[in-house]
Amino acid sequence: MGFRFRKSIKIGPFRLNFSGSGIGYSFGRKGARVTKMPNRRTRTTISIPGTGVSYVTECGGKKGNRKGTVGGYPRKHKGGKSSILLLVVVAIILIGIIIGNKSDKNSTDKLGEMYNAKEILYMEHHPRIYDSIESVEKYIKINGISAIKLVSGYEFAKANYDGGQSQTDGVVCFKKGATHKELVECVRLIIDDKILVSEMDIDDAVSLMNSYLPADFYEVYTLNCAYVRKENNAERYIAAFRKTDLDSNYALYFSFYITHKVNELWLMENDFDAYGGLDKSQINDYDEWMYKFE
């Protein structure tokens, strides 16, 4: 049978093909590809992804009948039918692009569904408060998770979580900056999966919230007060900080809130209120939250 040699190198949308007959190349994307073969003939392949329907034509090289195939069956070209074939090819390309775009969107949605809430919340190298909007957008795009959202301040404010997710709420919701428009300033972490809710305690919640704070947070801020407010069947843990490193670009005051409804919800979010939004004298009405923040 003799020896055969074939090697292929892919560079982006281009592919170089080396064989005993010579060097050829091809370029294109799924559904549309043009191949230049070593015998100098050019093959054009148009297909509708996922249907098995394709159109293939060859030209150039040695003289002979030019043939195309539809669905793998040969068809001779005739001069009177060239315009019809051209329309068919154009229609297939348009359909392929539409289906391809839908397929890409569905793939992104499915990629997001591959992760559960816990995996999303604890993903490595996730964005933090005061990261750039550009980095957050890139992170969401790369991971393709619909449960991670980047919203405006208005959308963030109106999406108050009341036990049922609103359109703008995801598992993780970042708020675009108002004072520093190129940065994200707030985050909201929502855990309402009953199993995950039961597995967590306040220490876990603080640890999770810390992972979304700037890496140098405790170098820039110092704790002003920490207290617990009990409201109906919920406990709200509040930690309020003041900036001590005045050379930083962070906000002067910073508070984060952790709300816990037994067997229902853990909700973690932040804002820039002094003393958690209360007057300093009001804090004495609540139990002190004894926790070592670091």
Short mmCIF file of C-alpha atoms in Angstrom, two decimals:
data_model
loop_
_atom_site.label_atom_id
_atom_site.label_comp_id
_atom_site.label_asym_id
_atom_site.label_seq_id
_atom_site.Cartn_x
_atom_site.Cartn_y
_atom_site.Cartn_z
CA MET A 1 0.00 0.00 0.00
CA GLY A 2 2.92 2.48 0.41
CA PHE A 3 3.47 5.26 2.88
CA ARG A 4 1.31 8.34 3.23
CA PHE A 5 2.10 11.60 4.98
CA ARG A 6 -0.40 14.17 6.17
CA LYS A 7 -0.11 16.94 8.73
CA SER A 8 -2.37 19.87 9.51
CA ILE A 9 -1.54 23.13 11.32
CA LYS A 10 -4.37 25.39 12.48
CA ILE A 11 -3.83 29.14 12.89
CA GLY A 12 -7.09 30.81 13.92
CA PRO A 13 -9.61 30.34 11.05
CA PHE A 14 -6.81 29.22 8.70
CA ARG A 15 -5.48 25.68 8.32
CA LEU A 16 -2.32 24.58 6.46
CA ASN A 17 -2.41 21.00 5.13
CA PHE A 18 0.83 19.15 4.28
CA SER A 19 0.70 15.88 2.33
CA GLY A 20 2.71 13.87 -0.15
CA SER A 21 0.93 15.72 -2.96
CA GLY A 22 2.06 19.13 -1.76
CA ILE A 23 0.80 21.95 0.45
CA GLY A 24 -2.78 23.18 0.59
CA TYR A 25 -4.71 25.50 2.82
CA SER A 26 -8.26 26.24 3.91
CA PHE A 27 -10.07 28.96 5.80
CA GLY A 28 -13.57 29.68 7.09
CA ARG A 29 -15.84 28.78 10.00
CA LYS A 30 -18.34 26.05 10.76
CA GLY A 31 -20.85 26.02 7.89
CA ALA A 32 -18.65 27.77 5.32
CA ARG A 33 -15.10 26.81 4.28
CA VAL A 34 -12.87 27.31 1.21
CA THR A 35 -10.06 24.80 0.59
CA LYS A 36 -7.15 25.20 -1.82
CA MET A 37 -5.86 21.71 -2.63
CA PRO A 38 -2.29 20.76 -3.71
CA ASN A 39 -3.57 20.04 -7.25
CA ARG A 40 -4.51 23.74 -7.51
CA ARG A 41 -8.22 23.04 -7.43
CA THR A 42 -10.39 25.07 -5.06
CA ARG A 43 -13.18 23.43 -3.11
CA THR A 44 -15.97 25.51 -1.53
CA THR A 45 -18.15 23.86 1.12
CA ILE A 46 -21.36 25.41 2.42
CA SER A 47 -23.45 23.54 5.01
CA ILE A 48 -26.26 24.02 7.49
CA PRO A 49 -24.86 22.88 10.87
CA GLY A 50 -26.71 20.02 12.47
CA THR A 51 -28.83 19.16 9.39
CA GLY A 52 -26.50 17.10 7.23
CA VAL A 53 -27.33 19.34 4.23
CA SER A 54 -24.32 20.75 2.40
CA TYR A 55 -23.26 22.17 -0.97
CA VAL A 56 -19.77 21.46 -2.33
CA THR A 57 -18.23 22.74 -5.54
CA GLU A 58 -14.74 22.53 -7.06
CA CYS A 59 -13.06 24.61 -9.72
CA GLY A 60 -9.62 25.34 -11.19
CA GLY A 61 -6.75 22.89 -11.68
CA LYS A 62 -7.11 20.36 -14.47
CA LYS A 63 -9.88 20.82 -16.99
CA GLY A 64 -12.99 18.80 -16.64
CA ASN A 65 -16.63 18.99 -15.67
CA ARG A 66 -17.23 21.14 -12.59
CA LYS A 67 -19.39 19.29 -10.18
CA GLY A 68 -21.24 20.24 -7.03
CA THR A 69 -22.91 18.07 -4.45
CA VAL A 70 -26.04 18.61 -2.40
CA GLY A 71 -26.26 16.42 0.68
CA GLY A 72 -23.32 14.39 -0.66
CA TYR A 73 -24.85 13.56 -4.12
CA PRO A 74 -23.11 14.89 -7.28
CA ARG A 75 -24.86 17.35 -9.59
CA LYS A 76 -23.49 18.68 -12.88
CA HIS A 77 -23.52 22.43 -13.39
CA LYS A 78 -25.35 23.79 -16.39
CA GLY A 79 -25.08 27.34 -17.63
CA GLY A 80 -28.83 28.02 -17.38
CA LYS A 81 -28.93 26.98 -13.74
CA SER A 82 -25.93 28.96 -12.49
CA SER A 83 -28.05 31.86 -11.18
CA ILE A 84 -30.36 29.47 -9.32
CA LEU A 85 -27.41 27.69 -7.77
CA LEU A 86 -25.97 31.03 -6.69
CA LEU A 87 -29.23 31.93 -4.96
CA VAL A 88 -29.27 28.55 -3.24
CA VAL A 89 -25.72 29.04 -1.99
CA VAL A 90 -26.50 32.54 -0.68
CA ALA A 91 -29.65 31.22 1.07
CA ILE A 92 -27.68 28.40 2.69
CA ILE A 93 -25.03 30.85 3.93
CA LEU A 94 -27.67 33.13 5.47
CA ILE A 95 -29.47 30.21 7.12
CA GLY A 96 -26.16 28.85 8.39
CA ILE A 97 -25.23 32.20 9.95
CA ILE A 98 -28.62 32.49 11.67
CA ILE A 99 -28.48 28.93 13.01
CA GLY A 100 -24.84 29.39 14.01
CA ASN A 101 -25.64 32.51 16.02
CA LYS A 102 -28.52 30.77 17.77
CA SER A 103 -26.28 27.79 18.45
CA ASP A 104 -23.62 30.03 19.98
CA LYS A 105 -26.21 31.67 22.25
CA ASN A 106 -27.61 28.31 23.31
CA SER A 107 -24.10 27.05 24.03
CA THR A 108 -23.52 30.05 26.29
CA ASP A 109 -26.77 29.42 28.12
CA LYS A 110 -25.90 25.75 28.58
CA LEU A 111 -22.43 26.65 29.81
CA GLY A 112 -24.01 28.78 32.53
CA GLU A 113 -26.25 25.89 33.53
CA MET A 114 -23.21 23.65 34.04
CA TYR A 115 -22.45 25.47 37.30
CA ASN A 116 -24.55 25.36 40.45
CA ALA A 117 -24.91 28.35 42.79
CA LYS A 118 -22.10 27.23 45.08
CA GLU A 119 -19.65 26.79 42.21
CA ILE A 120 -20.49 30.24 40.86
CA LEU A 121 -20.12 31.96 44.22
CA TYR A 122 -16.79 30.31 45.00
CA MET A 123 -15.24 30.45 41.53
CA GLU A 124 -11.53 31.26 41.59
CA HIS A 125 -10.30 34.65 40.39
CA HIS A 126 -13.80 36.09 40.26
CA PRO A 127 -14.15 39.92 40.10
CA ARG A 128 -14.12 41.98 43.30
CA ILE A 129 -15.55 45.33 44.35
CA TYR A 130 -13.55 48.20 42.80
CA ASP A 131 -12.43 46.01 39.88
CA SER A 132 -12.82 47.54 36.43
CA ILE A 133 -16.08 47.12 34.57
CA GLU A 134 -14.06 45.86 31.62
CA SER A 135 -12.62 42.99 33.65
CA VAL A 136 -16.08 42.02 34.95
CA GLU A 137 -17.55 42.05 31.43
CA LYS A 138 -14.66 39.90 30.22
CA TYR A 139 -15.11 37.47 33.12
CA ILE A 140 -18.82 37.05 32.38
CA LYS A 141 -18.19 36.61 28.66
CA ILE A 142 -15.45 34.02 29.12
CA ASN A 143 -17.45 31.91 31.58
CA GLY A 144 -20.79 32.46 29.84
CA ILE A 145 -22.77 32.31 33.07
CA SER A 146 -26.15 34.02 32.92
CA ALA A 147 -26.37 33.97 36.73
CA ILE A 148 -23.54 36.54 36.97
CA LYS A 149 -24.83 39.98 36.07
CA LEU A 150 -23.46 43.50 35.71
CA VAL A 151 -26.18 46.14 36.12
CA SER A 152 -26.58 49.89 36.50
CA GLY A 153 -27.11 51.56 39.85
CA TYR A 154 -30.81 52.04 39.07
CA GLU A 155 -31.28 48.37 38.22
CA PHE A 156 -29.36 47.33 41.32
CA ALA A 157 -31.46 49.56 43.60
CA LYS A 158 -34.85 48.49 42.25
CA ALA A 159 -34.02 44.78 42.41
CA ASN A 160 -34.60 44.46 46.16
CA TYR A 161 -34.59 40.77 46.91
CA ASP A 162 -37.79 39.71 48.64
CA GLY A 163 -37.45 35.94 48.40
CA GLY A 164 -38.20 35.76 44.70
CA GLN A 165 -35.57 36.58 42.09
CA SER A 166 -36.20 39.62 39.93
CA GLN A 167 -35.07 39.96 36.34
CA THR A 168 -31.84 41.74 37.26
CA ASP A 169 -30.90 39.43 40.11
CA GLY A 170 -28.52 36.57 39.54
CA VAL A 171 -26.54 34.47 41.95
CA VAL A 172 -23.92 37.24 41.76
CA CYS A 173 -24.92 40.77 40.78
CA PHE A 174 -22.31 43.54 40.28
CA LYS A 175 -23.30 47.20 40.27
CA LYS A 176 -21.58 49.67 37.95
CA GLY A 177 -19.93 52.61 39.68
CA ALA A 178 -21.60 55.97 40.09
CA THR A 179 -18.62 58.00 41.33
CA HIS A 180 -16.01 55.96 39.47
CA LYS A 181 -17.89 54.95 36.34
CA GLU A 182 -15.11 52.64 35.14
CA LEU A 183 -15.32 50.51 38.31
CA VAL A 184 -17.88 48.26 39.96
CA GLU A 185 -18.81 49.54 43.41
CA CYS A 186 -21.25 47.04 44.85
CA VAL A 187 -21.99 43.34 44.79
CA ARG A 188 -25.01 41.26 45.80
CA LEU A 189 -24.63 37.54 46.53
CA ILE A 190 -27.84 35.55 46.72
CA ILE A 191 -28.14 32.04 48.12
CA ASP A 192 -31.67 30.64 48.20
CA ASP A 193 -30.93 26.99 47.47
CA LYS A 194 -32.30 25.21 50.56
CA ILE A 195 -29.43 22.73 50.80
CA LEU A 196 -26.78 25.41 50.44
CA VAL A 197 -28.62 27.68 52.89
CA SER A 198 -28.64 24.95 55.53
CA GLU A 199 -24.93 24.20 55.00
CA MET A 200 -23.82 27.78 55.70
CA ASP A 201 -23.34 29.73 58.91
CA ILE A 202 -22.41 33.37 59.58
CA ASP A 203 -18.68 32.60 59.49
CA ASP A 204 -19.06 31.09 56.02
CA ALA A 205 -21.08 34.12 54.91
CA VAL A 206 -18.40 36.57 56.09
CA SER A 207 -15.68 34.51 54.46
CA LEU A 208 -17.59 34.53 51.20
CA MET A 209 -18.22 38.28 51.42
CA ASN A 210 -14.52 38.85 52.13
CA SER A 211 -13.61 37.05 48.90
CA TYR A 212 -15.51 39.75 46.96
CA LEU A 213 -13.92 42.68 48.80
CA PRO A 214 -10.75 44.33 47.44
CA ALA A 215 -7.63 42.37 48.33
CA ASP A 216 -6.34 45.30 50.42
CA PHE A 217 -9.70 46.10 52.03
CA TYR A 218 -8.58 45.67 55.65
CA GLU A 219 -5.47 47.76 54.99
CA VAL A 220 -7.56 50.67 53.69
CA TYR A 221 -10.54 50.42 56.09
CA THR A 222 -10.91 50.04 59.83
CA LEU A 223 -14.03 48.79 61.61
CA ASN A 224 -16.30 51.44 63.11
CA CYS A 225 -19.01 49.17 64.46
CA ALA A 226 -20.68 45.80 63.98
CA TYR A 227 -24.14 44.87 65.20
CA VAL A 228 -27.08 42.54 64.60
CA ARG A 229 -30.62 43.67 63.81
CA LYS A 230 -33.40 41.10 64.18
CA GLU A 231 -36.44 41.69 61.99
CA ASN A 232 -39.32 39.21 62.00
CA ASN A 233 -37.85 35.85 60.98
CA ALA A 234 -34.58 37.34 59.70
CA GLU A 235 -31.28 38.39 61.23
CA ARG A 236 -29.28 41.18 59.61
CA TYR A 237 -25.57 41.35 60.39
CA ILE A 238 -24.03 44.77 59.69
CA ALA A 239 -20.36 45.73 59.64
CA ALA A 240 -19.52 49.42 59.06
CA PHE A 241 -16.05 50.70 58.22
CA ARG A 242 -14.27 54.02 57.75
CA LYS A 243 -11.36 54.62 55.42
CA THR A 244 -8.06 55.22 57.20
CA ASP A 245 -5.81 55.23 54.14
CA LEU A 246 -6.85 58.59 52.75
CA ASP A 247 -4.56 58.20 49.75
CA SER A 248 -6.69 55.40 48.32
CA ASN A 249 -9.44 56.02 45.78
CA TYR A 250 -12.01 54.07 47.79
CA ALA A 251 -15.13 55.57 49.32
CA LEU A 252 -14.84 57.19 52.76
CA TYR A 253 -17.43 54.90 54.38
CA PHE A 254 -18.20 51.27 53.56
CA SER A 255 -20.76 48.91 55.06
CA PHE A 256 -21.67 45.36 54.19
CA TYR A 257 -24.84 43.58 55.17
CA ILE A 258 -25.53 39.87 55.60
CA THR A 259 -29.19 38.86 55.86
CA HIS A 260 -30.17 35.38 57.01
CA LYS A 261 -33.63 33.87 56.92
CA VAL A 262 -33.57 30.42 58.47
CA ASN A 263 -33.99 27.67 55.85
CA GLU A 264 -34.75 30.32 53.20
CA LEU A 265 -31.98 32.72 52.37
CA TRP A 266 -28.48 34.12 52.74
CA LEU A 267 -28.07 37.55 51.16
CA MET A 268 -24.76 39.46 51.15
CA GLU A 269 -24.37 42.98 49.77
CA ASN A 270 -22.56 46.26 50.40
CA ASP A 271 -23.13 50.02 50.27
CA PHE A 272 -21.32 53.20 51.28
CA ASP A 273 -23.37 54.12 54.35
CA ALA A 274 -21.76 55.37 57.55
CA TYR A 275 -22.63 53.16 60.55
CA GLY A 276 -24.75 50.91 58.36
CA GLY A 277 -27.20 53.70 57.52
CA LEU A 278 -28.05 54.58 61.14
CA ASP A 279 -27.19 57.45 63.43
CA LYS A 280 -24.34 56.56 65.73
CA SER A 281 -26.63 56.80 68.78
CA GLN A 282 -29.07 54.23 67.32
CA ILE A 283 -26.50 51.47 67.21
CA ASN A 284 -26.72 51.01 70.99
CA ASP A 285 -30.25 49.65 70.51
CA TYR A 286 -28.88 46.51 68.87
CA ASP A 287 -26.70 43.63 69.97
CA GLU A 288 -23.02 43.98 69.20
CA TRP A 289 -21.73 41.59 66.56
CA MET A 290 -18.56 40.11 67.99
CA TYR A 291 -16.41 39.08 65.02
CA LYS A 292 -12.75 39.54 64.15
CA PHE A 293 -12.72 41.14 60.70
CA GLU A 294 -9.49 40.61 58.83
#
